[in-house]
């Protein structure tokens, strides 16, 4: 009978600072020579980070920031982690015997599905029936090793999109954005510190008292959600750490019909290749949860928290403020607020690693990743820096429609205009932010900076328009329509809200 202990076996691929790739068990993350995880798929890489952060948060959470800082400066040993992980050992068994990691506690009699169905980009059941899997073909993955199956299963449960009638979405909804705090990109930071940056203090009421189904739902019968009852699991009915271990899908891997060969994902040899699984609908339906690693907005109609999802085009600096701070529209991940309160050295720089899928209902359109700078100034409640940043972002948002209008008047409108606009104005935007923070103690120097930012935007849109309208050497005559459109572009920009206020403050 196949059984894999996720705490005792070396199954997680990692990269060492010398470039070597090896596999470790979770407690070996304490090894200072390990620089990062080494998954070959970005969604597995992001999921593996969340798996290890969840494990640390559930079993090794500090009592307060002082204890967190003590570990940050002094380090963590493998023996400490081995001891801390012991209570979760039963939940971290993966195999045929129940309970099994991320699989339904009860034997299922559902549909048998190819193992490729664990991968979120795989064609769904309806696509296979209707033969509409045009872009991502069926049978591209036929059998995978247990190590890959663990991460594929965790990735699916963590990101689960809508999967047809009764196939529930993840605890955060389908395709949530995950935000992780990371050290500066140019620093040599060991893996354990990257993980520890995302572990938060828990008080006695939050820490698990028992490592049972209130934390790991696969340790007992699934709270199913069939109609007419449509039962939901609310935060009050479980331990807060279940946020890391949400299990919306009822899945049972087939360990009885394994084969020998090379894994279709990682390429490694295995005598236990898994080729299919059973699934059943109406798994756990989560309601009103807030995952500590995701930003949220509040539903204006129901008041329920809604995790921010991946969108076409990915994240851009327009989204930055909502990821690194809380405002009227969005609330950054709980982790971000905790990070600001830690009192880390001002010389240490950090950024937010944001990633997730963009789903169109059940179809994965794209995987996106983005990094955003993080500044300690956002923890200063008396600072008006955030207000000035919001003003600058409003100008960015209001300027784009002006460019669109001008371009469409000369039949040059294209979706690429939007993408290029946000990408090409991003660097000067962050330069403005940096200068703004440097002037935090000089109120008189701020509005001139904001004025410079508006000029940057005006210069950009006029240059883009001029290139599209006047750069064709074959057009010797310039039409009056193009000249008028350019004049209107500048007029519309000068009518923007707050432009006069900025100009007046700049000169005063």
Short mmCIF file of C-alpha atoms in Angstrom, two decimals:
data_model
loop_
_atom_site.label_atom_id
_atom_site.label_comp_id
_atom_site.label_asym_id
_atom_site.label_seq_id
_atom_site.Cartn_x
_atom_site.Cartn_y
_atom_site.Cartn_z
CA UNK A 1 0.00 0.00 0.00
CA UNK A 2 1.57 3.29 -1.14
CA UNK A 3 2.12 5.99 1.48
CA UNK A 4 4.26 9.11 1.33
CA UNK A 5 4.98 11.12 4.48
CA UNK A 6 5.21 14.75 3.42
CA UNK A 7 7.14 15.53 6.61
CA UNK A 8 9.66 12.68 6.49
CA UNK A 9 10.42 12.18 2.80
CA UNK A 10 12.60 14.47 0.70
CA UNK A 11 10.20 15.57 -2.04
CA UNK A 12 10.44 19.37 -2.35
CA UNK A 13 12.86 20.56 -5.08
CA UNK A 14 15.14 23.41 -4.00
CA UNK A 15 18.00 25.43 -5.43
CA UNK A 16 21.15 26.08 -3.40
CA UNK A 17 23.25 29.23 -3.65
CA UNK A 18 25.91 27.28 -5.57
CA UNK A 19 23.32 26.38 -8.23
CA UNK A 20 22.83 22.78 -7.13
CA UNK A 21 19.29 21.36 -7.26
CA UNK A 22 18.23 18.84 -4.62
CA UNK A 23 15.12 17.59 -2.84
CA UNK A 24 14.41 18.18 0.82
CA UNK A 25 11.82 17.44 3.45
CA UNK A 26 10.03 20.51 4.91
CA UNK A 27 12.12 20.82 8.08
CA UNK A 28 15.29 21.09 5.97
CA UNK A 29 14.27 24.58 4.83
CA UNK A 30 16.37 25.69 7.83
CA UNK A 31 19.47 24.94 5.73
CA UNK A 32 21.11 28.34 5.12
CA UNK A 33 22.61 27.13 1.81
CA UNK A 34 19.17 26.90 0.18
CA UNK A 35 18.24 29.99 -1.82
CA UNK A 36 14.83 29.11 -3.22
CA UNK A 37 12.34 26.48 -4.26
CA UNK A 38 13.01 25.02 -7.71
CA UNK A 39 9.71 24.06 -9.30
CA UNK A 40 9.49 23.89 -13.07
CA UNK A 41 5.99 25.43 -13.18
CA UNK A 42 5.30 28.90 -11.79
CA UNK A 43 1.94 27.86 -10.30
CA UNK A 44 3.65 24.98 -8.45
CA UNK A 45 6.34 27.39 -7.24
CA UNK A 46 3.73 29.77 -5.81
CA UNK A 47 1.73 26.90 -4.31
CA UNK A 48 4.82 25.34 -2.70
CA UNK A 49 5.58 28.67 -1.02
CA UNK A 50 2.04 28.70 0.35
CA UNK A 51 2.30 25.08 1.49
CA UNK A 52 5.45 25.78 3.52
CA UNK A 53 4.16 29.11 4.85
CA UNK A 54 0.94 27.36 5.88
CA UNK A 55 2.89 24.61 7.61
CA UNK A 56 5.01 27.11 9.53
CA UNK A 57 2.00 29.27 10.36
CA UNK A 58 -0.03 26.30 11.61
CA UNK A 59 2.64 24.59 13.72
CA UNK A 60 5.38 27.16 14.43
CA UNK A 61 3.73 30.57 14.65
CA UNK A 62 5.41 33.10 16.98
CA UNK A 63 3.53 34.58 19.91
CA UNK A 64 4.32 38.18 18.99
CA UNK A 65 6.60 40.37 16.89
CA UNK A 66 9.39 40.12 19.45
CA UNK A 67 9.53 36.34 19.08
CA UNK A 68 9.25 36.67 15.31
CA UNK A 69 12.23 39.06 15.29
CA UNK A 70 14.23 36.75 17.53
CA UNK A 71 13.96 33.94 14.97
CA UNK A 72 14.58 36.39 12.12
CA UNK A 73 17.90 37.44 13.62
CA UNK A 74 18.99 34.21 15.34
CA UNK A 75 17.74 31.65 12.82
CA UNK A 76 15.71 28.42 12.99
CA UNK A 77 17.10 24.91 13.33
CA UNK A 78 15.93 21.72 11.63
CA UNK A 79 15.39 20.03 15.00
CA UNK A 80 13.06 22.87 16.07
CA UNK A 81 11.00 22.38 12.93
CA UNK A 82 10.96 18.58 13.22
CA UNK A 83 9.55 18.94 16.72
CA UNK A 84 7.02 21.61 15.72
CA UNK A 85 5.74 19.64 12.70
CA UNK A 86 5.11 16.41 14.67
CA UNK A 87 1.49 17.19 15.67
CA UNK A 88 0.59 17.60 11.98
CA UNK A 89 2.10 14.27 10.92
CA UNK A 90 -1.21 12.47 10.44
CA UNK A 91 -2.50 15.26 8.18
CA UNK A 92 0.64 15.10 6.06
CA UNK A 93 0.26 11.49 4.89
CA UNK A 94 -0.28 11.17 1.15
CA UNK A 95 -1.41 7.89 -0.37
CA UNK A 96 -4.04 5.22 -0.58
CA UNK A 97 -4.77 4.96 3.15
CA UNK A 98 -7.24 7.53 4.55
CA UNK A 99 -6.95 10.19 5.82
CA UNK A 100 -4.79 11.36 2.94
CA UNK A 101 -3.48 14.86 2.25
CA UNK A 102 -6.02 17.05 0.40
CA UNK A 103 -8.23 14.06 -0.49
CA UNK A 104 -11.77 13.26 0.56
CA UNK A 105 -12.01 11.28 3.79
CA UNK A 106 -14.79 9.05 2.40
CA UNK A 107 -14.17 6.62 -0.49
CA UNK A 108 -15.72 8.19 -3.58
CA UNK A 109 -17.86 6.61 -6.27
CA UNK A 110 -17.64 9.57 -8.62
CA UNK A 111 -16.43 9.95 -12.19
CA UNK A 112 -12.94 8.78 -13.09
CA UNK A 113 -10.90 11.59 -14.60
CA UNK A 114 -7.45 11.63 -16.29
CA UNK A 115 -4.74 12.84 -13.94
CA UNK A 116 -4.17 15.88 -16.19
CA UNK A 117 -7.43 17.23 -14.75
CA UNK A 118 -5.50 18.24 -11.62
CA UNK A 119 -3.73 20.86 -13.71
CA UNK A 120 -5.82 24.00 -13.87
CA UNK A 121 -4.97 24.67 -17.53
CA UNK A 122 -6.22 21.22 -18.62
CA UNK A 123 -9.42 21.04 -20.72
CA UNK A 124 -12.51 20.39 -18.60
CA UNK A 125 -14.91 17.48 -18.77
CA UNK A 126 -17.31 19.31 -21.10
CA UNK A 127 -14.46 20.32 -23.43
CA UNK A 128 -13.45 16.68 -23.72
CA UNK A 129 -17.02 15.53 -24.38
CA UNK A 130 -17.65 18.24 -26.99
CA UNK A 131 -14.17 17.95 -28.52
CA UNK A 132 -13.50 21.67 -28.02
CA UNK A 133 -10.02 21.31 -26.51
CA UNK A 134 -8.43 23.20 -29.40
CA UNK A 135 -5.61 25.06 -27.67
CA UNK A 136 -4.57 22.79 -24.78
CA UNK A 137 -5.00 19.25 -26.01
CA UNK A 138 -6.11 16.25 -24.01
CA UNK A 139 -3.58 13.58 -23.04
CA UNK A 140 -0.70 16.05 -22.82
CA UNK A 141 -0.07 14.60 -19.34
CA UNK A 142 -0.96 10.93 -18.89
CA UNK A 143 0.85 9.91 -15.70
CA UNK A 144 2.65 11.81 -12.93
CA UNK A 145 4.80 10.85 -9.95
CA UNK A 146 3.52 11.21 -6.36
CA UNK A 147 5.77 14.23 -5.69
CA UNK A 148 4.17 16.15 -8.58
CA UNK A 149 0.71 14.83 -7.68
CA UNK A 150 0.98 16.37 -4.20
CA UNK A 151 1.74 19.82 -5.57
CA UNK A 152 -0.78 19.55 -8.43
CA UNK A 153 -3.49 18.64 -5.92
CA UNK A 154 -2.55 21.45 -3.54
CA UNK A 155 -2.35 23.95 -6.42
CA UNK A 156 -5.83 23.00 -7.62
CA UNK A 157 -7.42 23.17 -4.18
CA UNK A 158 -5.75 26.54 -3.52
CA UNK A 159 -6.75 28.18 -6.82
CA UNK A 160 -9.85 26.15 -7.75
CA UNK A 161 -11.99 27.92 -10.36
CA UNK A 162 -15.64 27.06 -10.92
CA UNK A 163 -15.67 23.53 -12.26
CA UNK A 164 -19.24 22.93 -13.32
CA UNK A 165 -22.31 22.20 -11.23
CA UNK A 166 -21.40 21.77 -7.57
CA UNK A 167 -17.63 21.78 -8.09
CA UNK A 168 -16.76 24.45 -5.54
CA UNK A 169 -14.24 27.25 -5.91
CA UNK A 170 -11.30 27.73 -3.57
CA UNK A 171 -11.63 29.29 -0.13
CA UNK A 172 -10.74 32.63 -1.80
CA UNK A 173 -12.85 32.07 -4.91
CA UNK A 174 -11.57 31.07 -8.34
CA UNK A 175 -8.10 32.34 -9.29
CA UNK A 176 -7.20 34.51 -6.27
CA UNK A 177 -4.21 36.83 -6.27
CA UNK A 178 -1.63 35.80 -3.66
CA UNK A 179 0.72 38.45 -2.25
CA UNK A 180 3.93 37.41 -0.48
CA UNK A 181 6.45 39.66 1.22
CA UNK A 182 9.93 39.18 -0.21
CA UNK A 183 13.38 40.65 0.48
CA UNK A 184 15.00 42.97 -2.06
CA UNK A 185 15.70 41.20 -5.35
CA UNK A 186 19.42 41.94 -5.22
CA UNK A 187 20.00 40.31 -1.81
CA UNK A 188 21.20 36.75 -1.13
CA UNK A 189 18.49 35.64 1.27
CA UNK A 190 18.03 31.99 2.31
CA UNK A 191 14.71 30.33 1.58
CA UNK A 192 13.67 30.05 5.22
CA UNK A 193 13.81 33.85 5.62
CA UNK A 194 11.65 34.34 2.51
CA UNK A 195 9.10 32.02 4.09
CA UNK A 196 9.40 33.52 7.58
CA UNK A 197 8.62 36.99 6.21
CA UNK A 198 5.12 35.62 5.52
CA UNK A 199 4.49 34.00 8.90
CA UNK A 200 2.49 36.07 11.40
CA UNK A 201 2.13 35.99 15.19
CA UNK A 202 -0.98 34.18 16.42
CA UNK A 203 -2.54 34.67 19.82
CA UNK A 204 -3.77 31.80 21.98
CA UNK A 205 -7.28 31.94 20.51
CA UNK A 206 -5.93 31.70 16.98
CA UNK A 207 -3.37 28.94 17.44
CA UNK A 208 -4.70 25.43 16.79
CA UNK A 209 -5.52 23.61 20.01
CA UNK A 210 -6.01 20.36 18.13
CA UNK A 211 -4.65 19.34 14.74
CA UNK A 212 -7.96 17.91 13.56
CA UNK A 213 -10.51 18.60 10.82
CA UNK A 214 -10.99 22.17 12.08
CA UNK A 215 -7.52 22.82 10.62
CA UNK A 216 -7.11 20.04 8.03
CA UNK A 217 -10.56 19.24 6.57
CA UNK A 218 -9.47 15.90 5.06
CA UNK A 219 -9.06 14.39 8.56
CA UNK A 220 -12.79 13.73 8.80
CA UNK A 221 -15.89 13.47 6.65
CA UNK A 222 -16.30 16.38 4.25
CA UNK A 223 -18.88 19.03 5.12
CA UNK A 224 -20.66 18.66 1.79
CA UNK A 225 -22.83 21.33 0.19
CA UNK A 226 -25.55 19.51 -1.75
CA UNK A 227 -28.89 21.23 -2.33
CA UNK A 228 -31.30 21.99 -0.84
CA UNK A 229 -29.27 22.70 2.31
CA UNK A 230 -26.20 24.11 0.48
CA UNK A 231 -24.23 24.04 3.71
CA UNK A 232 -21.29 26.43 4.00
CA UNK A 233 -18.26 26.51 6.29
CA UNK A 234 -17.78 29.89 7.97
CA UNK A 235 -14.61 31.10 9.75
CA UNK A 236 -16.34 30.74 13.12
CA UNK A 237 -16.75 27.00 12.53
CA UNK A 238 -13.05 26.23 12.07
CA UNK A 239 -9.60 27.29 13.12
CA UNK A 240 -8.24 30.32 11.27
CA UNK A 241 -5.34 28.21 9.93
CA UNK A 242 -7.75 26.28 7.72
CA UNK A 243 -7.42 29.29 5.41
CA UNK A 244 -4.12 27.72 4.29
CA UNK A 245 -5.61 24.25 3.84
CA UNK A 246 -8.95 24.87 2.13
CA UNK A 247 -10.31 21.76 0.36
CA UNK A 248 -13.25 22.71 -1.89
CA UNK A 249 -12.88 19.76 -4.28
CA UNK A 250 -13.75 16.16 -3.42
CA UNK A 251 -10.92 14.14 -4.95
CA UNK A 252 -9.55 10.64 -4.51
CA UNK A 253 -6.42 9.65 -6.41
CA UNK A 254 -6.22 6.14 -7.85
CA UNK A 255 -3.23 4.44 -6.17
CA UNK A 256 -4.37 0.94 -7.14
CA UNK A 257 -3.56 1.23 -10.84
CA UNK A 258 -0.14 2.88 -10.77
CA UNK A 259 2.52 2.24 -13.41
CA UNK A 260 6.28 2.50 -13.75
CA UNK A 261 8.10 5.02 -15.93
CA UNK A 262 8.97 8.70 -16.23
CA UNK A 263 6.71 11.42 -14.84
CA UNK A 264 5.12 13.51 -17.61
CA UNK A 265 5.68 16.67 -15.57
CA UNK A 266 9.11 16.52 -13.92
CA UNK A 267 10.58 13.70 -16.05
CA UNK A 268 11.85 11.73 -13.07
CA UNK A 269 11.54 7.94 -12.85
CA UNK A 270 8.90 6.53 -10.54
CA UNK A 271 7.41 3.13 -9.79
CA UNK A 272 4.15 4.76 -8.63
CA UNK A 273 2.95 6.89 -11.55
CA UNK A 274 -0.66 8.01 -11.06
CA UNK A 275 -2.85 8.23 -14.15
CA UNK A 276 -6.37 8.94 -12.89
CA UNK A 277 -8.53 10.00 -9.98
CA UNK A 278 -12.16 10.11 -8.91
CA UNK A 279 -14.01 13.29 -8.21
CA UNK A 280 -17.41 14.18 -6.85
CA UNK A 281 -19.19 17.52 -6.68
CA UNK A 282 -20.61 19.47 -3.74
CA UNK A 283 -17.46 19.65 -1.65
CA UNK A 284 -16.75 22.30 0.98
CA UNK A 285 -18.36 25.67 0.26
CA UNK A 286 -16.45 28.41 2.06
CA UNK A 287 -18.15 31.66 3.05
CA UNK A 288 -16.83 34.95 4.45
CA UNK A 289 -13.22 33.83 4.84
CA UNK A 290 -10.28 36.23 4.57
CA UNK A 291 -7.07 34.54 3.55
CA UNK A 292 -4.06 36.22 5.22
CA UNK A 293 -2.06 36.26 1.97
CA UNK A 294 -4.63 37.86 -0.35
CA UNK A 295 -6.00 41.39 -0.79
CA UNK A 296 -9.77 41.87 -0.64
CA UNK A 297 -12.51 44.23 -1.62
CA UNK A 298 -15.94 44.43 0.00
CA UNK A 299 -19.01 43.49 -2.01
CA UNK A 300 -21.14 46.65 -2.11
CA UNK A 301 -24.39 44.65 -2.09
CA UNK A 302 -23.74 41.87 0.43
CA UNK A 303 -20.90 43.33 2.48
CA UNK A 304 -18.99 40.07 2.04
CA UNK A 305 -15.22 40.09 1.51
CA UNK A 306 -14.18 39.18 -2.05
CA UNK A 307 -10.60 38.21 -2.76
CA UNK A 308 -9.08 40.17 -5.65
CA UNK A 309 -8.73 37.93 -8.70
CA UNK A 310 -6.39 37.80 -11.65
CA UNK A 311 -7.43 39.98 -14.61
CA UNK A 312 -6.50 40.10 -18.32
CA UNK A 313 -3.19 41.90 -18.71
CA UNK A 314 -2.07 41.09 -15.18
CA UNK A 315 -1.25 43.51 -12.39
CA UNK A 316 0.03 47.01 -13.15
CA UNK A 317 1.02 49.97 -11.01
CA UNK A 318 -2.60 51.09 -11.05
CA UNK A 319 -3.21 48.15 -8.66
CA UNK A 320 -0.14 48.79 -6.49
CA UNK A 321 -1.64 50.92 -3.71
CA UNK A 322 -4.41 48.42 -3.02
CA UNK A 323 -1.84 45.63 -2.70
CA UNK A 324 0.47 47.39 -0.23
CA UNK A 325 -2.03 49.42 1.85
CA UNK A 326 -5.69 49.66 2.76
CA UNK A 327 -8.03 52.24 1.29
CA UNK A 328 -11.76 52.74 0.76
CA UNK A 329 -11.89 50.29 -2.13
CA UNK A 330 -9.48 47.52 -1.19
CA UNK A 331 -7.80 46.01 1.84
CA UNK A 332 -4.29 44.65 1.46
CA UNK A 333 -3.52 41.17 2.77
CA UNK A 334 -3.38 40.92 6.55
CA UNK A 335 0.25 39.94 6.16
CA UNK A 336 1.11 43.40 4.78
CA UNK A 337 -0.15 45.24 7.87
CA UNK A 338 1.75 42.79 10.08
CA UNK A 339 4.93 43.43 8.09
CA UNK A 340 4.72 47.18 8.71
CA UNK A 341 4.42 46.59 12.46
CA UNK A 342 7.57 44.48 12.84
CA UNK A 343 10.07 47.29 13.24
CA UNK A 344 12.56 45.89 10.77
CA UNK A 345 15.63 47.96 10.01
CA UNK A 346 14.95 50.89 7.70
CA UNK A 347 17.96 49.86 5.61
CA UNK A 348 16.33 46.53 4.73
CA UNK A 349 14.28 46.73 1.54
CA UNK A 350 11.29 44.56 0.67
CA UNK A 351 8.86 44.01 -2.16
CA UNK A 352 5.53 42.28 -2.64
CA UNK A 353 5.48 39.26 -4.94
CA UNK A 354 2.00 39.00 -6.45
CA UNK A 355 0.83 36.08 -8.55
CA UNK A 356 -2.21 34.14 -9.70
CA UNK A 357 -4.26 32.84 -12.59
CA UNK A 358 -6.61 34.84 -14.76
CA UNK A 359 -9.65 32.60 -15.21
CA UNK A 360 -12.52 33.01 -17.63
CA UNK A 361 -15.07 30.97 -15.70
CA UNK A 362 -13.48 27.47 -15.81
CA UNK A 363 -10.78 28.28 -18.38
CA UNK A 364 -7.31 29.41 -17.34
CA UNK A 365 -6.33 32.23 -19.69
CA UNK A 366 -2.96 33.15 -18.25
CA UNK A 367 -0.67 33.00 -15.24
CA UNK A 368 0.58 36.38 -14.05
CA UNK A 369 3.33 37.50 -11.69
CA UNK A 370 4.34 40.98 -10.65
CA UNK A 371 6.47 42.63 -7.98
CA UNK A 372 5.56 45.85 -6.19
CA UNK A 373 7.83 47.97 -3.97
CA UNK A 374 6.93 48.21 -0.29
CA UNK A 375 7.61 51.36 1.73
CA UNK A 376 7.46 51.70 5.51
CA UNK A 377 5.83 55.13 5.11
CA UNK A 378 2.45 53.40 4.72
CA UNK A 379 2.56 52.50 8.41
CA UNK A 380 2.63 56.22 9.33
CA UNK A 381 -1.03 57.09 9.90
CA UNK A 382 -0.21 60.81 10.15
CA UNK A 383 1.45 60.97 6.74
CA UNK A 384 -0.43 62.39 3.77
CA UNK A 385 1.88 60.58 1.33
CA UNK A 386 -0.81 58.02 0.51
CA UNK A 387 -3.24 60.80 -0.39
CA UNK A 388 -0.73 62.29 -2.84
CA UNK A 389 -0.03 58.86 -4.34
CA UNK A 390 -3.76 58.31 -4.77
CA UNK A 391 -3.96 61.66 -6.56
CA UNK A 392 -1.12 60.65 -8.90
CA UNK A 393 -2.83 57.32 -9.65
CA UNK A 394 -6.10 59.11 -10.36
CA UNK A 395 -4.29 61.20 -12.96
CA UNK A 396 -2.90 58.05 -14.56
CA UNK A 397 -6.37 56.48 -14.73
CA UNK A 398 -8.02 59.66 -16.06
CA UNK A 399 -5.32 60.31 -18.67
CA UNK A 400 -5.64 57.00 -20.47
CA UNK A 401 -9.20 57.65 -21.81
CA UNK A 402 -7.95 60.95 -23.25
CA UNK A 403 -5.27 59.11 -25.21
CA UNK A 404 -7.79 56.47 -26.32
CA UNK A 405 -10.15 59.15 -27.58
CA UNK A 406 -7.44 60.89 -29.59
CA UNK A 407 -6.16 57.64 -31.09
CA UNK A 408 -9.63 56.46 -32.06
CA UNK A 409 -10.25 59.75 -33.87
CA UNK A 410 -7.48 58.78 -36.31
CA UNK A 411 -8.49 55.11 -36.39
CA UNK A 412 -5.44 54.03 -34.42
CA UNK A 413 -7.23 52.62 -31.41
CA UNK A 414 -5.96 49.26 -30.27
CA UNK A 415 -5.88 47.19 -27.08
CA UNK A 416 -2.11 47.52 -27.20
CA UNK A 417 -2.47 51.24 -26.36
CA UNK A 418 -3.68 50.38 -22.85
CA UNK A 419 -0.99 47.77 -22.21
CA UNK A 420 1.80 50.03 -23.47
CA UNK A 421 0.50 53.01 -21.48
CA UNK A 422 0.69 51.28 -18.11
CA UNK A 423 3.97 49.53 -18.89
CA UNK A 424 5.79 52.58 -20.27
CA UNK A 425 4.71 55.00 -17.53
CA UNK A 426 5.50 52.58 -14.68
CA UNK A 427 9.19 53.47 -14.20
CA UNK A 428 8.60 57.25 -14.01
CA UNK A 429 5.70 56.61 -11.63
CA UNK A 430 7.91 54.78 -9.14
CA UNK A 431 10.57 57.47 -9.56
CA UNK A 432 7.90 59.98 -8.53
CA UNK A 433 7.02 57.83 -5.48
CA UNK A 434 10.65 57.60 -4.44
CA UNK A 435 11.10 61.37 -4.71
CA UNK A 436 7.84 61.93 -2.83
CA UNK A 437 9.01 59.79 0.08
CA UNK A 438 12.37 61.58 0.12
CA UNK A 439 10.44 64.86 0.48
CA UNK A 440 8.19 63.51 3.27
CA UNK A 441 9.48 66.13 5.71
CA UNK A 442 9.23 68.97 3.20
CA UNK A 443 5.54 69.73 2.46
CA UNK A 444 6.50 72.54 0.08
CA UNK A 445 8.35 70.14 -2.19
CA UNK A 446 5.48 67.75 -2.84
CA UNK A 447 3.18 69.59 -5.20
CA UNK A 448 6.02 70.46 -7.58
CA UNK A 449 6.70 66.71 -7.79
CA UNK A 450 3.03 66.01 -8.50
CA UNK A 451 3.07 68.75 -11.13
CA UNK A 452 6.09 67.07 -12.74
CA UNK A 453 4.19 63.79 -12.79
CA UNK A 454 1.25 65.34 -14.63
CA UNK A 455 3.69 66.79 -17.14
CA UNK A 456 5.21 63.33 -17.61
CA UNK A 457 1.79 61.94 -18.47
CA UNK A 458 0.98 64.80 -20.85
CA UNK A 459 4.34 64.42 -22.58
CA UNK A 460 3.79 60.68 -22.94
CA UNK A 461 0.33 60.84 -24.50
CA UNK A 462 1.28 63.65 -26.91
CA UNK A 463 4.35 61.70 -28.04
CA UNK A 464 2.31 58.54 -28.60
CA UNK A 465 -0.32 60.49 -30.51
CA UNK A 466 2.24 62.37 -32.62
CA UNK A 467 4.00 59.16 -33.57
CA UNK A 468 0.73 57.57 -34.67
CA UNK A 469 -0.64 60.65 -36.45
CA UNK A 470 2.36 62.34 -38.05
CA UNK A 471 5.21 59.84 -38.38
CA UNK A 472 4.19 58.36 -41.74
CA UNK A 473 6.63 59.83 -44.33
CA UNK A 474 4.22 59.01 -47.17
CA UNK A 475 1.62 61.40 -45.80
CA UNK A 476 2.86 64.78 -47.04
CA UNK A 477 -0.37 66.53 -46.13
CA UNK A 478 -1.47 66.63 -42.50
CA UNK A 479 -5.23 66.63 -42.20
CA UNK A 480 -7.00 69.23 -40.13
CA UNK A 481 -8.74 66.40 -38.25
CA UNK A 482 -5.43 65.18 -36.87
CA UNK A 483 -4.41 68.67 -35.79
CA UNK A 484 -7.79 69.22 -34.14
CA UNK A 485 -7.56 65.85 -32.36
CA UNK A 486 -4.17 66.84 -30.96
CA UNK A 487 -5.50 70.19 -29.75
CA UNK A 488 -8.44 68.42 -28.11
CA UNK A 489 -6.10 65.94 -26.43
CA UNK A 490 -4.27 68.80 -24.70
CA UNK A 491 -7.53 70.62 -23.87
CA UNK A 492 -9.06 67.47 -22.36
CA UNK A 493 -5.97 66.89 -20.26
CA UNK A 494 -6.03 70.46 -18.92
CA UNK A 495 -9.67 69.96 -17.91
CA UNK A 496 -8.82 67.04 -15.66
CA UNK A 497 -9.99 67.30 -12.10
CA UNK A 498 -7.40 68.84 -9.71
CA UNK A 499 -5.06 70.03 -12.51
CA UNK A 500 -5.64 73.70 -11.61
CA UNK A 501 -5.23 72.95 -7.92
CA UNK A 502 -1.84 71.32 -8.55
CA UNK A 503 -0.65 74.15 -10.77
CA UNK A 504 -1.66 76.74 -8.18
CA UNK A 505 -0.02 74.84 -5.29
CA UNK A 506 3.10 74.31 -7.37
CA UNK A 507 3.57 78.01 -7.95
CA UNK A 508 2.61 79.12 -4.43
#
